[in-house]
Coordinates of C-alpha atoms in Angstrom, one line a residue:
X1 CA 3.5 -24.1 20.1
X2 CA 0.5 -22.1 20.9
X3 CA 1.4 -19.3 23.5
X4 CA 0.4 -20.4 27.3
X5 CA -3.5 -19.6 27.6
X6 CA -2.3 -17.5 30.5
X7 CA -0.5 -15.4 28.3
X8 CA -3.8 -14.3 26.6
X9 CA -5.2 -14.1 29.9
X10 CA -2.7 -11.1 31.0
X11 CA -3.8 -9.7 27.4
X12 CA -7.2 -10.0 28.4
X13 CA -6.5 -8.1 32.1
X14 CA -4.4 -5.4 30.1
X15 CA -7.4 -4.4 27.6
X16 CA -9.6 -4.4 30.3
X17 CA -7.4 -2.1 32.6
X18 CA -7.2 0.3 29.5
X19 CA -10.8 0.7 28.7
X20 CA -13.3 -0.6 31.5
X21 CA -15.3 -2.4 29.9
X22 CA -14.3 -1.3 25.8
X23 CA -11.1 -2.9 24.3
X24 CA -9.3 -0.3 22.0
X25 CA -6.1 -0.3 20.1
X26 CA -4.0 1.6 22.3
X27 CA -0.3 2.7 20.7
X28 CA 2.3 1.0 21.5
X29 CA 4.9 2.2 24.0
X30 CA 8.6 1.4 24.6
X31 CA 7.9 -0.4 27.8
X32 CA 5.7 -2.9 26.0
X33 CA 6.0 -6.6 27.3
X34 CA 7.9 -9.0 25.1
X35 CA 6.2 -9.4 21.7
X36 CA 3.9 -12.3 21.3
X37 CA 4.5 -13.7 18.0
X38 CA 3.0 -17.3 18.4
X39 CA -0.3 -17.8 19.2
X40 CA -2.2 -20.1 16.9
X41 CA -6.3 -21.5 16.6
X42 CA -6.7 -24.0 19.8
X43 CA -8.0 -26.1 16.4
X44 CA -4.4 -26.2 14.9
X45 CA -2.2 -29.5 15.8
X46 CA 1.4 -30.7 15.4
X47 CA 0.5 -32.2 12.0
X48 CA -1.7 -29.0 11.0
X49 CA -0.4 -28.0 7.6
X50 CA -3.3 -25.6 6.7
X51 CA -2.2 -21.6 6.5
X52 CA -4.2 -21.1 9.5
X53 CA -1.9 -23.1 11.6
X54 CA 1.5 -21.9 10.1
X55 CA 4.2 -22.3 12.6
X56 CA 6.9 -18.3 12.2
X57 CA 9.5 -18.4 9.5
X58 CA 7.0 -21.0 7.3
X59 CA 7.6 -19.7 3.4
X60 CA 3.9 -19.6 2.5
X61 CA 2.6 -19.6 -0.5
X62 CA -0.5 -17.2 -1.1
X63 CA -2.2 -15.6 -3.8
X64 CA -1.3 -12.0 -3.5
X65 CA -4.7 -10.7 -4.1
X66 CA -5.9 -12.7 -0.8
X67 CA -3.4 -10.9 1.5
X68 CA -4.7 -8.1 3.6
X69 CA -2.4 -4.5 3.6
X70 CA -1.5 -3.1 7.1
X71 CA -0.8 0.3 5.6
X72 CA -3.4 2.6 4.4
X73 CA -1.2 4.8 1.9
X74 CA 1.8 3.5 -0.5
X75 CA 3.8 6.0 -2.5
X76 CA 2.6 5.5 -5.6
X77 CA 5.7 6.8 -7.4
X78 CA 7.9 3.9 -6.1
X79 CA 5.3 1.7 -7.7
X80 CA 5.9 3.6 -10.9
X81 CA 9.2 3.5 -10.9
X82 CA 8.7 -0.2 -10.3
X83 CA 5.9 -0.6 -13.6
X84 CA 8.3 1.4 -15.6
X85 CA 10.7 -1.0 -15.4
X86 CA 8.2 -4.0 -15.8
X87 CA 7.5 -2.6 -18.9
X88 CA 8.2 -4.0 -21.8
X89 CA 8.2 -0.6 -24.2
X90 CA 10.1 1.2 -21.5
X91 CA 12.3 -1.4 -19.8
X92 CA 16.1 -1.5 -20.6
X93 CA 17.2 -4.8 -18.4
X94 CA 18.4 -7.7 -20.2
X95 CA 15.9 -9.5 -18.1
X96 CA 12.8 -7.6 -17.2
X97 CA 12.6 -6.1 -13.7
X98 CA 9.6 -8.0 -12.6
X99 CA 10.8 -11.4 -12.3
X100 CA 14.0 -10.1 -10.9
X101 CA 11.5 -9.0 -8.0
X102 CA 9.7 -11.9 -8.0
X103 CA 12.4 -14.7 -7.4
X104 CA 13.7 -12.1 -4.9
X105 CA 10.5 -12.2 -3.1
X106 CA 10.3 -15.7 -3.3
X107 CA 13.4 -16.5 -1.7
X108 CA 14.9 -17.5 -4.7
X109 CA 17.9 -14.4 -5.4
X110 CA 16.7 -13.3 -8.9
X111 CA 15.9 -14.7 -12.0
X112 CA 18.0 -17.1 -14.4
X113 CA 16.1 -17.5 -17.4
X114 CA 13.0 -16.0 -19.2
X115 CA 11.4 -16.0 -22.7
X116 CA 9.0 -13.7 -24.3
X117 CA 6.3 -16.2 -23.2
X118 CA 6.9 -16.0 -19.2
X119 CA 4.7 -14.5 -17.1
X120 CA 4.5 -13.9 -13.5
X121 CA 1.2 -15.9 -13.5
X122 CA 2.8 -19.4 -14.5
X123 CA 6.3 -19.4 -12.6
X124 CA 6.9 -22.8 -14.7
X125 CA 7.5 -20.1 -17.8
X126 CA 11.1 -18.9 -15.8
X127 CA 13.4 -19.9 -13.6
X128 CA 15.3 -18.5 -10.3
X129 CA 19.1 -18.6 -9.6
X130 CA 18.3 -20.6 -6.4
X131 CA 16.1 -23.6 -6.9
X132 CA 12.7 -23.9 -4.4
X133 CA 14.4 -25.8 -1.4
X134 CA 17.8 -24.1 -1.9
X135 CA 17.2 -21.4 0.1
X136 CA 19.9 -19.9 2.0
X137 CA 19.5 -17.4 5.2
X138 CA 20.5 -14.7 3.0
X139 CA 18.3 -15.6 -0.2
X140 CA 15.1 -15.5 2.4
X141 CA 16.1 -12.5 4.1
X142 CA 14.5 -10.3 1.6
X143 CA 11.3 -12.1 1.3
X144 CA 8.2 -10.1 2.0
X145 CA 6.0 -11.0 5.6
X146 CA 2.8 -12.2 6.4
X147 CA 1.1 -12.8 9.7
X148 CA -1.6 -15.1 10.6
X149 CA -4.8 -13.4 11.8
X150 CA -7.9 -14.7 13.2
X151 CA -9.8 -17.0 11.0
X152 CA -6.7 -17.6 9.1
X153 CA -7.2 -14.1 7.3
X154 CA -3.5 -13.2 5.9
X155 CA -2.0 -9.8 6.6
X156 CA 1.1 -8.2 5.2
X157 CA 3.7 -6.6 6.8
X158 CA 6.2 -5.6 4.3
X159 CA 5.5 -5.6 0.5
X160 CA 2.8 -3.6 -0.2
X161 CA 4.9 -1.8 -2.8
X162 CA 6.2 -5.1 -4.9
X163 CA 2.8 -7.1 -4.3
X164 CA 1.0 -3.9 -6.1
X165 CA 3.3 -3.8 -8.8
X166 CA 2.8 -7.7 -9.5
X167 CA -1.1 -6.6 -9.4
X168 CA -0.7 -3.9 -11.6
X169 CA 1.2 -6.0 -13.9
X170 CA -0.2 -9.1 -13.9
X171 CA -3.3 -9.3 -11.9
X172 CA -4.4 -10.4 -8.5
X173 CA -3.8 -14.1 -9.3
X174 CA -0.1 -14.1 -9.1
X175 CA 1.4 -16.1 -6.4
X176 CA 4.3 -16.0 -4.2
X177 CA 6.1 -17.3 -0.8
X178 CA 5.3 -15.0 2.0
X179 CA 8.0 -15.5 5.0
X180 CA 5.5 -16.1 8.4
X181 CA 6.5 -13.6 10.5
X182 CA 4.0 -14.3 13.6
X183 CA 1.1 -16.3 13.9
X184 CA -2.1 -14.6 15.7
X185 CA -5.0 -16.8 14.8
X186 CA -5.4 -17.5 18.7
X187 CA -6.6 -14.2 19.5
X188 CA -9.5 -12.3 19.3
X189 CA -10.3 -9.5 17.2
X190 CA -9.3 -7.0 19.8
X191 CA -6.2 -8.8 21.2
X192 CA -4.9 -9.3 17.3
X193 CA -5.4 -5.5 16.8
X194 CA -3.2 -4.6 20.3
X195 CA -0.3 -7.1 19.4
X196 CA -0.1 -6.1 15.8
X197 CA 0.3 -2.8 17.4
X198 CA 2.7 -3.4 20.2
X199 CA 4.3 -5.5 17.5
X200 CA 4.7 -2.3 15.4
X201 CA 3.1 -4.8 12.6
X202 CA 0.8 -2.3 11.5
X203 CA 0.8 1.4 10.3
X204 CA -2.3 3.3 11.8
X205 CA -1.8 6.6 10.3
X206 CA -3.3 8.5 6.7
X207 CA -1.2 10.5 4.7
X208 CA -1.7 13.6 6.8
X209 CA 0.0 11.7 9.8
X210 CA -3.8 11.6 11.9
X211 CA -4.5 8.4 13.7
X212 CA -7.1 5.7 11.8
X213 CA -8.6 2.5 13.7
X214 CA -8.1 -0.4 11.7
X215 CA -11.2 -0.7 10.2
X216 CA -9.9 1.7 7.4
X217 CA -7.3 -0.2 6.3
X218 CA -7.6 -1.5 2.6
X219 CA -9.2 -5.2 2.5
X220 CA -6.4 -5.8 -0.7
X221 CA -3.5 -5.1 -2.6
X222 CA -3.4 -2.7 -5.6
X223 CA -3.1 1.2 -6.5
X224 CA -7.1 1.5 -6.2
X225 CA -7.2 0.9 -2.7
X226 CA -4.5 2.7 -1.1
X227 CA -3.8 6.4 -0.4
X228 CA -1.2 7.8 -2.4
X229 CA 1.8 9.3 0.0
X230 CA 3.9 11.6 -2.0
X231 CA 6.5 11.8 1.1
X232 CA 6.8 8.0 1.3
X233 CA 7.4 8.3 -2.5
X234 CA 9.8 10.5 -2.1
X235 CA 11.9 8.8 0.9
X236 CA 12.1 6.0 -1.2
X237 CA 14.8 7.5 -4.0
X238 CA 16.9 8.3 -0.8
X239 CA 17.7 5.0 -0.1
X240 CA 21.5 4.9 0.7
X241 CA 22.2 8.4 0.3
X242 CA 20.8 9.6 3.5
X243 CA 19.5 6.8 5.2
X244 CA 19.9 2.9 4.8
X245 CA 16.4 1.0 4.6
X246 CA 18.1 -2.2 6.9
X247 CA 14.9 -3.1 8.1
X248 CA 15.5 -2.4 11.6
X249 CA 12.3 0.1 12.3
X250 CA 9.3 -1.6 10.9
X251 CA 7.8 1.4 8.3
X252 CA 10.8 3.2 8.5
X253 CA 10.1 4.7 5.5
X254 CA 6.8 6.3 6.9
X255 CA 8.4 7.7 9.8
X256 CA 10.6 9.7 7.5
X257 CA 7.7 10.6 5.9
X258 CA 6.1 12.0 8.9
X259 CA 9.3 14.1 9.6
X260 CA 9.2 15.4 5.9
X261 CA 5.6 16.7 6.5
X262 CA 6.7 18.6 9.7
X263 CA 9.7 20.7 7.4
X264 CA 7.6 22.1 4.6
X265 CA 10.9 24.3 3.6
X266 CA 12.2 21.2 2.1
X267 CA 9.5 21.4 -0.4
X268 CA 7.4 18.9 -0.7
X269 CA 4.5 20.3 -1.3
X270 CA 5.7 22.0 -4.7
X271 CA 7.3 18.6 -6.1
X272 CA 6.6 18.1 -9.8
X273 CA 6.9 14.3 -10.0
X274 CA 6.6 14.8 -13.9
X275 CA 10.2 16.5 -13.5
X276 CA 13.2 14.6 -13.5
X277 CA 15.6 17.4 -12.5
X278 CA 13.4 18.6 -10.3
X279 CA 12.5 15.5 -8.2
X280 CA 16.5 14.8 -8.7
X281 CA 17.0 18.4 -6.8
X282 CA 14.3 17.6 -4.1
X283 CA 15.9 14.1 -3.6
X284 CA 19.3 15.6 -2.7
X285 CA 17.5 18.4 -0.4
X286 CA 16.2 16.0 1.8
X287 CA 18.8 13.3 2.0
X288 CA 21.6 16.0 2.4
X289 CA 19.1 17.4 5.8
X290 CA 19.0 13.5 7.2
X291 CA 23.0 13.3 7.4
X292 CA 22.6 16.7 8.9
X293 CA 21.0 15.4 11.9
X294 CA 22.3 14.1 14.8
X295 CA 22.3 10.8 16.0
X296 CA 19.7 11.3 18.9
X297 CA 17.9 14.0 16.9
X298 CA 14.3 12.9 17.2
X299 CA 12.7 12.4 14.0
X300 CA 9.2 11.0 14.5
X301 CA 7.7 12.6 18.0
X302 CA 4.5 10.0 18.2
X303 CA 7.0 6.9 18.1
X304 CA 10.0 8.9 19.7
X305 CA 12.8 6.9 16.8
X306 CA 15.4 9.0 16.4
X307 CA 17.8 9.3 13.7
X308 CA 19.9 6.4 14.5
X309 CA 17.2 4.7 15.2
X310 CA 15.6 5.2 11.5
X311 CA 19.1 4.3 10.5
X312 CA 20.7 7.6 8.7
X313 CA 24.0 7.9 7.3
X314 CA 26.5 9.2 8.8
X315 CA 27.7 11.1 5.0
X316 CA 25.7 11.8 2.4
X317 CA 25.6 9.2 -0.3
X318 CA 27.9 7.2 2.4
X319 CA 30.8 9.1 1.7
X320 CA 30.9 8.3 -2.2
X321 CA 31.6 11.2 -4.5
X322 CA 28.6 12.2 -6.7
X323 CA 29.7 10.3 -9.7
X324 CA 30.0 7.0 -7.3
X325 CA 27.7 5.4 -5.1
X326 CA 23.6 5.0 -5.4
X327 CA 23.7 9.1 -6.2
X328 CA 25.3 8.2 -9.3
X329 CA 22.9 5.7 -10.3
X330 CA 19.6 7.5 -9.4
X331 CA 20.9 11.0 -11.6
X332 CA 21.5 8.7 -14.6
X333 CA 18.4 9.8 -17.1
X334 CA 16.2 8.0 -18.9
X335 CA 18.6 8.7 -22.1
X336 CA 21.3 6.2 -20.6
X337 CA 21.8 2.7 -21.0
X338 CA 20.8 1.9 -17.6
X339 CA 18.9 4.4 -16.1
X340 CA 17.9 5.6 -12.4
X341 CA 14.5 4.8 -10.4
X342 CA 13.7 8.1 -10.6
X343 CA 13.7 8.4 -14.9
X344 CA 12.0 5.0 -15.0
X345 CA 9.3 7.0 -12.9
X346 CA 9.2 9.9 -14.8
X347 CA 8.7 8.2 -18.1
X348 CA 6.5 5.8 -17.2
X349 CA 4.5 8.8 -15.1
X350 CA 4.6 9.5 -19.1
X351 CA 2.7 7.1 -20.4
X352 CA -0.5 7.6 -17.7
X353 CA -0.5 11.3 -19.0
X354 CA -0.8 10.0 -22.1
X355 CA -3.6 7.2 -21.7
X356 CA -6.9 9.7 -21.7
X357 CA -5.7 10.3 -25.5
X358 CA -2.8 9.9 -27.9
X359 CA 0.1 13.4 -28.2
X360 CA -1.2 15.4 -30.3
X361 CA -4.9 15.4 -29.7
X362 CA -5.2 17.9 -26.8
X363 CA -5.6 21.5 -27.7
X364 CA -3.4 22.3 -24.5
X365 CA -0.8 19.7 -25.6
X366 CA 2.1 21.6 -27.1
X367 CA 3.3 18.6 -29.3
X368 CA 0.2 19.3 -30.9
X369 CA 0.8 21.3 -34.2
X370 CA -2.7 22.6 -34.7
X371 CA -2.7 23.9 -31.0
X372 CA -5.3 27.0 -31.1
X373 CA -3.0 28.8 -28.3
X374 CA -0.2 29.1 -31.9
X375 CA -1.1 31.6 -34.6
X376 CA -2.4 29.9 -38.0
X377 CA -1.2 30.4 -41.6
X378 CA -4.3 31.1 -43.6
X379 CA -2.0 30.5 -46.5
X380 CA -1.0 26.5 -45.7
X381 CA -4.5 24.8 -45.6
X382 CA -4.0 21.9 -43.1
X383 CA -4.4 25.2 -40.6
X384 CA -7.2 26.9 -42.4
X385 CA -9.6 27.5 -39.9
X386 CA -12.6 26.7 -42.7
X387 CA -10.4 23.3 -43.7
X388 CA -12.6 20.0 -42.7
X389 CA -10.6 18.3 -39.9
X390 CA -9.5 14.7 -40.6
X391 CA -11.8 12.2 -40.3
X392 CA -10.2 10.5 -37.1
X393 CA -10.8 14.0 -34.5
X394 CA -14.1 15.1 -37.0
X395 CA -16.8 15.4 -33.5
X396 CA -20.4 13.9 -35.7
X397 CA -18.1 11.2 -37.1
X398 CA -19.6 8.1 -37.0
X399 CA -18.0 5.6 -34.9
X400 CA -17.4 2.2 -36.7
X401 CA -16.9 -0.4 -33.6
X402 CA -15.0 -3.0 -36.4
X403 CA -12.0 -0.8 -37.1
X404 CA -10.9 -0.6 -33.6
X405 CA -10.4 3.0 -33.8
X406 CA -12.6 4.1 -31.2
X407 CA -10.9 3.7 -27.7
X408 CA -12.8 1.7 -25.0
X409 CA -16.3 3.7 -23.1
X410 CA -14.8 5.6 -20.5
X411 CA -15.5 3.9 -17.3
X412 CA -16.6 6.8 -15.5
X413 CA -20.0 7.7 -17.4
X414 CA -21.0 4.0 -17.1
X415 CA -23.1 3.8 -14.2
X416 CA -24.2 0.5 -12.5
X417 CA -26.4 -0.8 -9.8
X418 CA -25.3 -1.6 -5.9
X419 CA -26.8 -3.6 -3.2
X420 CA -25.8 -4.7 0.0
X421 CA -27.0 -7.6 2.3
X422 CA -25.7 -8.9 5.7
X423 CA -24.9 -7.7 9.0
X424 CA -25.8 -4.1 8.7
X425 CA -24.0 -3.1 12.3
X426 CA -20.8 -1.8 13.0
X427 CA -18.2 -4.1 13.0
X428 CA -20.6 -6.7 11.2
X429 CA -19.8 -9.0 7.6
X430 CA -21.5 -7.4 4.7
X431 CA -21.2 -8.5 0.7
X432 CA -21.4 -5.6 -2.4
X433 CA -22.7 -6.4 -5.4
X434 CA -22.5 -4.5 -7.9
X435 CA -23.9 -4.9 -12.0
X436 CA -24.0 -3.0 -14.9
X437 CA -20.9 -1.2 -14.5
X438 CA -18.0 -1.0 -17.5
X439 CA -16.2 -4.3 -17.9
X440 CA -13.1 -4.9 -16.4
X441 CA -12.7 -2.1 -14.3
X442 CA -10.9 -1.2 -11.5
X443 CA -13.2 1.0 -8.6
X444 CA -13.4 1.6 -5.1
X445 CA -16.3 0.3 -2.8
X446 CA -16.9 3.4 0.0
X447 CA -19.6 4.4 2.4
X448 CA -19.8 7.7 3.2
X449 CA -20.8 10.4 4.4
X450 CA -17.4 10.8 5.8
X451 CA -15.6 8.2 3.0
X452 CA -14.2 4.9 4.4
X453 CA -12.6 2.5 1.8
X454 CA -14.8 -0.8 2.2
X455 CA -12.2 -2.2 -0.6
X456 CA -11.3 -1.8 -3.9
X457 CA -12.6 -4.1 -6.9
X458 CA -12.5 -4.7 -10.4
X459 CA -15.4 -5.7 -12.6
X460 CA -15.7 -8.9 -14.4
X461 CA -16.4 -8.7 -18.2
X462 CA -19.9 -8.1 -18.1
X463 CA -19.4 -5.4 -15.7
X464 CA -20.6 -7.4 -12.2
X465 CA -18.5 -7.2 -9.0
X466 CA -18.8 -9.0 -5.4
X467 CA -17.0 -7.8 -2.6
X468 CA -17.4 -9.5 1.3
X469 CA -16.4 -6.5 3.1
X470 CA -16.8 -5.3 7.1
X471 CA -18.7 -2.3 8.1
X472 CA -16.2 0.4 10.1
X473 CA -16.7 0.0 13.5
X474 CA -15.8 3.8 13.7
X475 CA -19.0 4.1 11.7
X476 CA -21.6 6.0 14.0
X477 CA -25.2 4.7 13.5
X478 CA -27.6 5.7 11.3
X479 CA -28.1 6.3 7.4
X480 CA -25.0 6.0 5.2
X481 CA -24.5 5.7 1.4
X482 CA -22.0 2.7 -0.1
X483 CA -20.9 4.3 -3.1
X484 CA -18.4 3.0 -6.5
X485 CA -16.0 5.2 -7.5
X486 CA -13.9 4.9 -10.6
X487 CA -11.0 7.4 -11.5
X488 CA -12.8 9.8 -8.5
X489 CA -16.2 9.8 -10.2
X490 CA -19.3 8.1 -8.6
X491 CA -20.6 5.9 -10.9
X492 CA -23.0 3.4 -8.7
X493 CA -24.4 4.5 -5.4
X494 CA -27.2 3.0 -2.6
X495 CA -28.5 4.0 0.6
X496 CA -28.1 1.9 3.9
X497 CA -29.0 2.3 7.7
X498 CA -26.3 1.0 9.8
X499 CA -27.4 0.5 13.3
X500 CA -24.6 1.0 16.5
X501 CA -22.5 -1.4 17.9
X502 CA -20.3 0.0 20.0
X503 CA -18.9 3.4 20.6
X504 CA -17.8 5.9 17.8
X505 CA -14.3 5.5 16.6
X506 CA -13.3 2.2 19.1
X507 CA -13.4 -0.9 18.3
X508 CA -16.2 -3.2 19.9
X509 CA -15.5 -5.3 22.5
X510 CA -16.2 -8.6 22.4
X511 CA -15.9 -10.1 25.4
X512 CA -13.5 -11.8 27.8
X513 CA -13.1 -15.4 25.6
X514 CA -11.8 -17.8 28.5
X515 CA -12.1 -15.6 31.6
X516 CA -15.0 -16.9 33.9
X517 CA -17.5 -13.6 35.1
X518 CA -16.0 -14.3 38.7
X519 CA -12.7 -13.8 37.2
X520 CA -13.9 -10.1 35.5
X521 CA -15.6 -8.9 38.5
X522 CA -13.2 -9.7 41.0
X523 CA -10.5 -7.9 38.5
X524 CA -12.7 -4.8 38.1
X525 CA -13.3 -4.9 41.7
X526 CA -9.7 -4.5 42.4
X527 CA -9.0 -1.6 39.8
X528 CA -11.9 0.2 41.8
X529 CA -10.8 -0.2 45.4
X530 CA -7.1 0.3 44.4
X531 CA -8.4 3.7 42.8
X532 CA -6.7 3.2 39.8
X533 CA -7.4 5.9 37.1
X534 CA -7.0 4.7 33.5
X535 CA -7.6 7.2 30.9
X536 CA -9.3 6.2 27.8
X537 CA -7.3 6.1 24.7
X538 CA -7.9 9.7 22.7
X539 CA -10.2 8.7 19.9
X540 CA -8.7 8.2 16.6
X541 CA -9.4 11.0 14.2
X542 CA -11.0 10.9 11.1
X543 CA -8.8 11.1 7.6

């Protein structure tokens, strides 16, 4: 049931006593009241069976690429560990990874049977050990969550990481069961944002650890419209050698993050991801400093958790030798028959090296035998400088578009048209649309002139793109430019004037909802005479 409209009252009286008058996202604090987890649209009913009205601990089934992130980085290197194994020239599984991940994520332990033919798009195409309505408590406990927002919009809690590597895979269209973890749909804008928070369902910090509102939070899943977080990449390949990802902390894995950032002699910074040894070296660095703390040690200072807290072992690699345990299986190369996350990263980090063009056609590649850095035999005349090159790398070569030769237009010297129509205010509903761009294409939509992510797209096969998107309410007034960007180049711009609606960096408040003005005065009346001093939430900084 609904929460009691009292309840959102209090809420109401809270925001109020923080802000006088401007309802902000205040952090959360350990003191916070008892988490409100059920609070639904006055429209839903005991028979409601819409996603809207979702009672907690409904398996929904969504579309992943209508789900909202709550995070505004991933580490992208988990995901390619991830893709590495979804693919099908680099995988080594009997059964490929992904639908492993998917029945897993579907509450359905992992998958049975596939064929060459299955896809994550038609789950008819292969089956799950445990049949839909066989779920156990211990099949669903590892099924990604969803809460219900206003409007019915659907955020995610925990998944980012999987539901990007089914989007990478297979596209936005792939669906799966989402476990409800609260419904908000009663609340306003403002309330939603301040329970999400006091929830600790949300993750309001960039990849330098600076406070965002959450406005700049990506509007979907996929790599395009997330920060990358190379110390949330790395945490990851320390699972259950210095800490144990239980669950416990919401975004544990960002708050070791956040501790990694504050000990640069761990070395972070000079991490070659394209080194297996060398991320293998890094890996045991760091887990071998998180058993090395104690219990009460305080990792993250903004949230206070402590080791325990963020769940650390109390041995490295739990006590296991290092030819046992989850160290054993992350040092196993890419050379053995099942090998670790982090060679399945590595080599498929390979492959994205190698898409601009194929070994052996950059000068600076040293797999390429006519490298102009080596010295050439004027005798052998495949190196003769005077010798004709082959036909395939001769620059006034005709291309022939019927042998398939040519690779595709790059993207990022195609440039397109963008408009914008709606609510031109901050905080207000606006659509892109952008043409003329190159075909199937992934981009980000930003408006700058300090960039905010508006979303990230891809472009249809002639190149078009719509995107309903919401103007930062951070955004101060004035002229702005939306922009597309594709691999970091600006290939589409357009100029608008956003007018104020509210002040800079908090979100606007929108009123009191069921609260008569009486009931407002009388309140603010009483903070007055009491001569209660609230101080205004420190504005969030800019990325």
């Amino acid at each position: 049931m609904p929460a009691p409209r009292t309840m959102r009252i209090l809420a109401l009286t809270a925001a109020l006593a923080a802000g006088l008058g401007a309802a902000v996202v205040a952090p959360a604090t350990a003191s916070a009241a008892a988490p409100i987890t059920d609070d639904r649209d006055p429209s839903c009913t005991t028979t409601s069976t819409t996603a809207l009205c979702a009672a907690p601990d409904t398996l929904l089934d969504v579309r992943i690429g209508d789900v909202h992130p709550t995070q505004p980085s991933l580490g992208y290197d988990e995901v390619y560990y991830k893709l590495g194994r979804y693919s099908t020239a680099l995988s080594k599984d009997a059964v490929n990874k992904k639908f492993d991940d998917w029945c897993e994520a579907n509450g359905q332990e992992e998958a049975a049977t596939t064929t060459a033919a299955s896809t994550l798009t038609d789950p008819s195409t292969f089956t799950c050990a445990v049949p839909v309505g066989s779920e156990t408590p211990d099949t669903i406990a590892p099924m990604k969550t969803v809460v219900i927002g206003p409007g019915g919009t659907l955020y995610l809690t925990d998944g980012h990481h999987t539901l990007t590597s089914f989007d990478e895979d297979s596209g936005p269209d792939v669906h799966v069961r989402l476990r409800v973890l609260g419904n908000l749909s009663g609340l306003g804008t403002t309330e939603f944002w301040q329970t999400m928070q006091d929830n600790r369902w949300v993750w309001l910090r960039d990849t330098a650890g600076r406070s965002i509102t959450p406005a700049r939070l990506p509007q979907n899943v996929g790599l395009a419209a997330f920060q990358d977080d190379s110390a949330r990449s790395i945490m990851y390949f320390g699972r259950d050698i210095g800490y144990t990802a239980d669950g416990a902390v919401p975004f544990q894995e960002f708050y070791w993050g956040s501790w990694l950032r504050a000990h640069p002699e761990l070395g972070l910074a000079s991490w070659d991801q394209d080194d297996f040894a060398a991320s293998l070296s890094l890996v045991e660095r760091i887990t071998r400093a998180q058993v090395a703390l104690a219990p009460n040690d305080v990792v993250d200072a903004e949230s206070g958790y402590t080791a325990a807290d963020l769940s650390t072992l109390s041995a490295w690699n739990d006590g296991k030798a290092v030819t046992k345990g989850e160290w054993a299986k992350l040092s196993a190369p890419y050379s053995s028959d099942k090998p670790g996350k982090l060679a399945y990263m590595t080599e498929y980090r390979r492959t994205l090296a190698a898409e601009p063009g194929e070994p052996g056609t950059d000068p600076s590649d040293p797999s390429d035998p006519t490298d102009p850095t080596e010295p050439t035999d004027p005798a052998d005349p495949g190196t003769t400088p005077t010798e004709p090159a082959e036909p395939s790398t001769t620059p006034s070569a005709p291309s022939d578009p019927s042998t398939g030769d040519d690779g595709p237009t790059d993207p990022t010297t195609v440039r397109g048209t963008v408009t914008v129509e709606g609510d031109l205010v901050a905080g207000g509903s606006v659509t892109v649309h952008g043409t003329g761009f190159a075909a199937d294409t992934a981009a980000r939509v930003e408006i700058h002139s300090d960039p905010v992510l508006l979303g990230a797209v891809r472009t249809d096969d002639t190149g078009a793109f719509t995107l309903a998107a919401t103007v930062p309410t951070s955004l101060p007034a004035g002229t702005h430019t939306v922009v597309v960007v594709v691999d970091g180049v600006t290939v589409g711009s357009t100029t608008v004037t956003v007018a104020a609606a509210g002040p800079d960096g908090e979100l606007a408040f929108t009123g009191a909802e069921g609260l008569v003005p009486a009931a407002v005065t009388a309140l603010l009346a009483v903070l007055v005479g009491t001569g209660i001093v609230v101080a205004r939430r420190r504005r969030a900084r800019r990325a």
